[in-house]
Amino acid sequence: MTAATGIGARVLRTEDKRFLTGTGRYVDDLPLARATYAHFVRSPHAHAKIKSIDTSAARAMPGVVAIFTGKDIADAKVGGLICGWVVKDKHGQPHKAPPHPVMAADTVRYVGDTVAMVVANSHDEAKDAAEAIKVDYDAKPANVDLAKALDKGAPEVHPEAPGNLIYDWEIGVKADVDAAFAKAAHVTKIDIVNNRLIPNAMEPRAAAAEYDKGTGNYTLWSTSQNPHVLRLILSAFVLGIPEHKLRVIAPDVGGGFGSKIFCYNEETMVTWAASRVGRPIKWTAERSESFQTDAHGRDHVTHAELALDKDGKFLALKVETIANMGAYLSTFSTAVPTYLYATLLAGQYTTPLIYANVKAALTNTAPVDAYRGAGRPEATYVIESIVSKAAKELKMDPADLRRKNFIPSTAFPYQTPVALQYDSGNYPPIIDEAIKIADYKGFEARRAEAKSRGKLRGIGFSSYIEACGLAPSQVIGQLGGGVGQWESAQLKFNPTGNIQILTGAHSHGQGHETTFAQLISDKLGVPMDQIEVVHGDTATTPFGMGSYGSRSLAVGGSAIMKAADKIIAKGKKIAAHLMEASVADVVFENGTFKVAGTDKAVPLGQAVFAAYVPHNYPLAEIEPGMDENAFYDPANFVYPAGTQICEVEIDPETGVVEVVNHTAVDDFGNIINPMIVEGQVHGGIVQGVGQALLENAVYDKETGQLISGSYMDYTMPRADDVPSFKLGYKVTPCPHNPLGVKGCGEAGAIAAPAAVMNAVHDALAPLGVSHVPMPATPLNVWQAIHGARAAAE
Amino acid sequence: MEIKGEYRIAAPRDKVFAALNDPAVLQACIPGCESLEKTSDTEMKAKVRMRIGPVSASFAGKVTLSDIDPPNGYKISGEGQGGAAGFAKGGAVVTLREDAGDTVLNYNVDAQVGGKIAQVGARLIDGTAKKLADEFFGKFAAMVGGAPPVAAVGGTPSADAAPTAAPDTLAPPSPPAAAAQRGYRHWLVIGIGAAVLILIFLASR
């Protein structure tokens, strides 16, 4: 029965029926009686003092219900937004934590900063009234250019962070690394910028809030990836509404990629204002607002050096990074360039000594936080760029240099010099498989053929590692994280035998409703159509940590399996009673309890019915009902790894780069639904190709205006920008979770940028090009080609 | 972004300078100027309607004259708030030189915009500012000189026309063809861009 729907089956996504037929229910779809609509007045300046705000004309506009400014928020003593991860700097001091007011009261710090909220009977009326609010600004110099953000004399974003420095953090022992460099036969150096990205989830952020005067209960519908965490932050730190009086619902959510993890101003404002207005308030971001105010991703400036011995063995790695935090510290911003970045710098290699120094800088730009991969794409870009460059410099095959330095499969569990202990892995077969699928041997022939057409063809490798499945709570606590990182599950059978899986994870495109149902279908033998996955509502699901960091299956799925074990254990007792057998003799197979060696059998459904109608039931020994909870705290991160090989063709006349082949071989541990995994890998690669070739969030370096603030100027990848991907898998099951799974949500985006950029560099190497900045747009490529030509002349 | 240009005006320098200080002349010449009202010897209140790409807004602001050096020139600066559209500010250093009975007017404009205009219209600002400057000084030369204006030197945006430049450590040479073709391409791009933007803007309303 379960073969078609169990673990390993390519089950079509059950949720797609409603997504594809337009019957999904998103926050903006909510029919709220007597709803009002919010519109936010935002700063057009990157940095300015607010001299005055005149709302009098706006208040007289038709349909206006209320107007709130930063002063109202300050007067009401609303707490500021928090950064939930305390990173200690190299002197052991906690990071600087400048205030993050829900609405700016006296100073605006980036274009898009919230200045006022208008609530009106309709969205148009709110917008019209917002136009009538007069804000008198005194513009100040803006700190925009990240490379210079920490320079002496740079405009200061917050007085609480002198010199714009949030922390100066390090990992590793610099003296040891320097000593290794002194003995190196070869040193490879790179200077790279990891370009800033705008998340662009298909559904913009939205929030709706309602206050029930009778009970004093608030309900917030939000496009959140983690409704319980959002509620915890709003309750404990910002609004002071007790957790049991605030219900947060994240219904269908159209993509997040990290940007919907965080607690934002707007959802805080509508919740706070709902009780003051006495009517529900709805807000949905316009695309312009999404560009300006969704937490952006990446944005690093890095110098790195790799020391090698005469045989090409890595001796040491040294990395200096400036990471952009934007104008305020978003919810998990401080952790991204430290514990999700520098701790990954060993990659798949045995590099014995690593030193990384990360300086987090404030700038007058939108806050920067986790975005698909969060720190790990940045680490992979550093490692895989420098390894490929070293191979070029040493005239070694890039695959051979990687193989020479891979952690051997016998070395697991492997302790890296940067804190993490890799649980499992076997890297050489992965690159071998990728080389086979990509027909690496035939590449030179393809390069020659491309040349005959006037095209420059290049090939690039990227062998990534990631730590995901966030995460062992005690480790997170030691590193400064403010929350636990377990996950919860509740399996609630109904008397008629169907079942609800209530999960603390949240699906916003990942397909949990299918994957989680497959787990239960496989484990308990319940048909898929008898299983309902419930998520995203703090009032119905157990407290959970939500979805990000490729954690839902490895942690949330493990919690489901733990709860299923409890169901089986209880079912055995019931079945033993019904069959008049000893519990020890009862086995559970294919959805049925049996007594070994006899034909006695009780289907699970019968045991469930007996549990709810306990007429013939061991009530003295066990409680009625079939409803089990489990919380699962992982023993370690999980460590998916893989190799991507990208082939590009470049037109040297126009600088246009075309991705013509892209192979990905991954070790995700055991795979539950290969079709969903493929979808995740495809989407991830496309996002990575987008970063490598197209996407770039650009602020004017002087004025801090967001120049790439619409789809006119911010290029998203489309289907015709990528080839059909070639995928493969190698499986080393995760040894510490019950499913042996590792997580696949971020891998594609983590590995792809380096693979594409290495291919671009390989294609351009014959022209003497040593560096193309990411994204490799036609302009950047063209300029690199002509820069190299000019240098050669 | 900076825009430079030069006009020859068939009028003596004193007359040209006086016109530069005459609110009525300025109002007639400032493109989209709906009102201009003198509040002091060096300050005026202005209302200007402006369209940059998809964003059309009425800017209320003030115009200030400074560095006044009759009859050699002055600096004229403006600053306006366009509500939800954002803000615009800029100035022009104007110098006057006598040449064979005519006056040669040199201008050097810099302009800055913020908010929505910058977000969706950034690519069009160079072109728009150039166009507005041409319109202003063209009309001005015609009005004061009484003859069709002669643009002695075609104004060219002096800043690199590509604000996409990534934070890039290379110092790339400008594409060679671009220098010659920029004017033509620039306008083509602006024309097409403006049309597309307007369509998008209308469609999104």
PDB file of N, CA, C and O in Angstrom, chain B residues 4-8 104-107 130 134 150-156:
ATOM      1  N   LYS B   4      26.476  69.598 -18.488  1.00  0.00           N
ATOM      2  CA  LYS B   4      27.040  70.889 -18.864  1.00  0.00           C
ATOM      3  C   LYS B   4      26.484  71.309 -20.214  1.00  0.00           C
ATOM      4  O   LYS B   4      26.123  70.459 -21.028  1.00  0.00           O
ATOM      5  N   GLY B   5      26.451  72.574 -20.453  1.00  0.00           N
ATOM      6  CA  GLY B   5      26.024  73.023 -21.761  1.00  0.00           C
ATOM      7  C   GLY B   5      26.363  74.491 -21.961  1.00  0.00           C
ATOM      8  O   GLY B   5      26.789  75.174 -21.027  1.00  0.00           O
ATOM      9  N   GLU B   6      26.202  74.918 -23.176  1.00  0.00           N
ATOM     10  CA  GLU B   6      26.558  76.301 -23.503  1.00  0.00           C
ATOM     11  C   GLU B   6      25.573  76.826 -24.538  1.00  0.00           C
ATOM     12  O   GLU B   6      25.197  76.113 -25.470  1.00  0.00           O
ATOM     13  N   TYR B   7      25.128  78.058 -24.345  1.00  0.00           N
ATOM     14  CA  TYR B   7      24.236  78.696 -25.305  1.00  0.00           C
ATOM     15  C   TYR B   7      24.770  80.076 -25.679  1.00  0.00           C
ATOM     16  O   TYR B   7      25.307  80.784 -24.832  1.00  0.00           O
ATOM     17  N   ARG B   8      24.583  80.430 -26.915  1.00  0.00           N
ATOM     18  CA  ARG B   8      24.907  81.792 -27.339  1.00  0.00           C
ATOM     19  C   ARG B   8      23.593  82.561 -27.435  1.00  0.00           C
ATOM     20  O   ARG B   8      22.653  82.110 -28.076  1.00  0.00           O
ATOM     21  N   VAL B 104      27.586  84.556 -24.096  1.00  0.00           N
ATOM     22  CA  VAL B 104      27.694  83.096 -24.085  1.00  0.00           C
ATOM     23  C   VAL B 104      27.377  82.620 -22.668  1.00  0.00           C
ATOM     24  O   VAL B 104      28.023  83.021 -21.709  1.00  0.00           O
ATOM     25  N   LEU B 105      26.323  81.828 -22.593  1.00  0.00           N
ATOM     26  CA  LEU B 105      25.874  81.316 -21.293  1.00  0.00           C
ATOM     27  C   LEU B 105      26.374  79.882 -21.113  1.00  0.00           C
ATOM     28  O   LEU B 105      26.145  79.031 -21.973  1.00  0.00           O
ATOM     29  N   ASN B 106      27.075  79.668 -20.027  1.00  0.00           N
ATOM     30  CA  ASN B 106      27.538  78.318 -19.681  1.00  0.00           C
ATOM     31  C   ASN B 106      26.766  77.827 -18.480  1.00  0.00           C
ATOM     32  O   ASN B 106      26.585  78.569 -17.530  1.00  0.00           O
ATOM     33  N   TYR B 107      26.319  76.582 -18.523  1.00  0.00           N
ATOM     34  CA  TYR B 107      25.662  76.063 -17.314  1.00  0.00           C
ATOM     35  C   TYR B 107      26.243  74.711 -16.947  1.00  0.00           C
ATOM     36  O   TYR B 107      26.720  73.950 -17.787  1.00  0.00           O
ATOM     37  N   LYS B 130      18.839  66.374 -18.392  1.00  0.00           N
ATOM     38  CA  LYS B 130      19.423  66.967 -19.587  1.00  0.00           C
ATOM     39  C   LYS B 130      18.342  67.663 -20.414  1.00  0.00           C
ATOM     40  O   LYS B 130      18.496  68.783 -20.882  1.00  0.00           O
ATOM     41  N   ASP B 134      17.986  71.581 -21.125  1.00  0.00           N
ATOM     42  CA  ASP B 134      17.922  72.076 -22.505  1.00  0.00           C
ATOM     43  C   ASP B 134      16.675  72.922 -22.721  1.00  0.00           C
ATOM     44  O   ASP B 134      16.717  73.971 -23.354  1.00  0.00           O
ATOM     45  N   VAL B 150      21.034  78.872 -30.146  1.00  0.00           N
ATOM     46  CA  VAL B 150      22.074  78.041 -30.749  1.00  0.00           C
ATOM     47  C   VAL B 150      22.763  77.277 -29.631  1.00  0.00           C
ATOM     48  O   VAL B 150      23.355  77.883 -28.749  1.00  0.00           O
ATOM     49  N   ALA B 151      22.630  76.022 -29.668  1.00  0.00           N
ATOM     50  CA  ALA B 151      23.347  75.234 -28.671  1.00  0.00           C
ATOM     51  C   ALA B 151      24.770  75.081 -29.162  1.00  0.00           C
ATOM     52  O   ALA B 151      25.052  74.355 -30.094  1.00  0.00           O
ATOM     53  N   ALA B 152      25.669  75.857 -28.555  1.00  0.00           N
ATOM     54  CA  ALA B 152      27.050  75.861 -29.016  1.00  0.00           C
ATOM     55  C   ALA B 152      27.703  74.503 -28.792  1.00  0.00           C
ATOM     56  O   ALA B 152      28.415  73.995 -29.633  1.00  0.00           O
ATOM     57  N   VAL B 153      27.446  73.944 -27.648  1.00  0.00           N
ATOM     58  CA  VAL B 153      28.009  72.628 -27.338  1.00  0.00           C
ATOM     59  C   VAL B 153      26.868  71.771 -26.819  1.00  0.00           C
ATOM     60  O   VAL B 153      26.169  72.172 -25.902  1.00  0.00           O
ATOM     61  N   GLY B 154      26.667  70.643 -27.443  1.00  0.00           N
ATOM     62  CA  GLY B 154      25.614  69.747 -26.958  1.00  0.00           C
ATOM     63  C   GLY B 154      25.966  69.253 -25.579  1.00  0.00           C
ATOM     64  O   GLY B 154      27.072  68.781 -25.350  1.00  0.00           O
ATOM     65  N   GLY B 155      25.060  69.417 -24.674  1.00  0.00           N
ATOM     66  CA  GLY B 155      25.307  68.945 -23.311  1.00  0.00           C
ATOM     67  C   GLY B 155      25.392  67.430 -23.283  1.00  0.00           C
ATOM     68  O   GLY B 155      24.653  66.756 -23.975  1.00  0.00           O
ATOM     69  N   THR B 156      26.323  66.959 -22.539  1.00  0.00           N
ATOM     70  CA  THR B 156      26.472  65.514 -22.396  1.00  0.00           C
ATOM     71  C   THR B 156      26.596  65.198 -20.917  1.00  0.00           C
ATOM     72  O   THR B 156      27.372  65.854 -20.224  1.00  0.00           O
TER      73      THR B 156
END
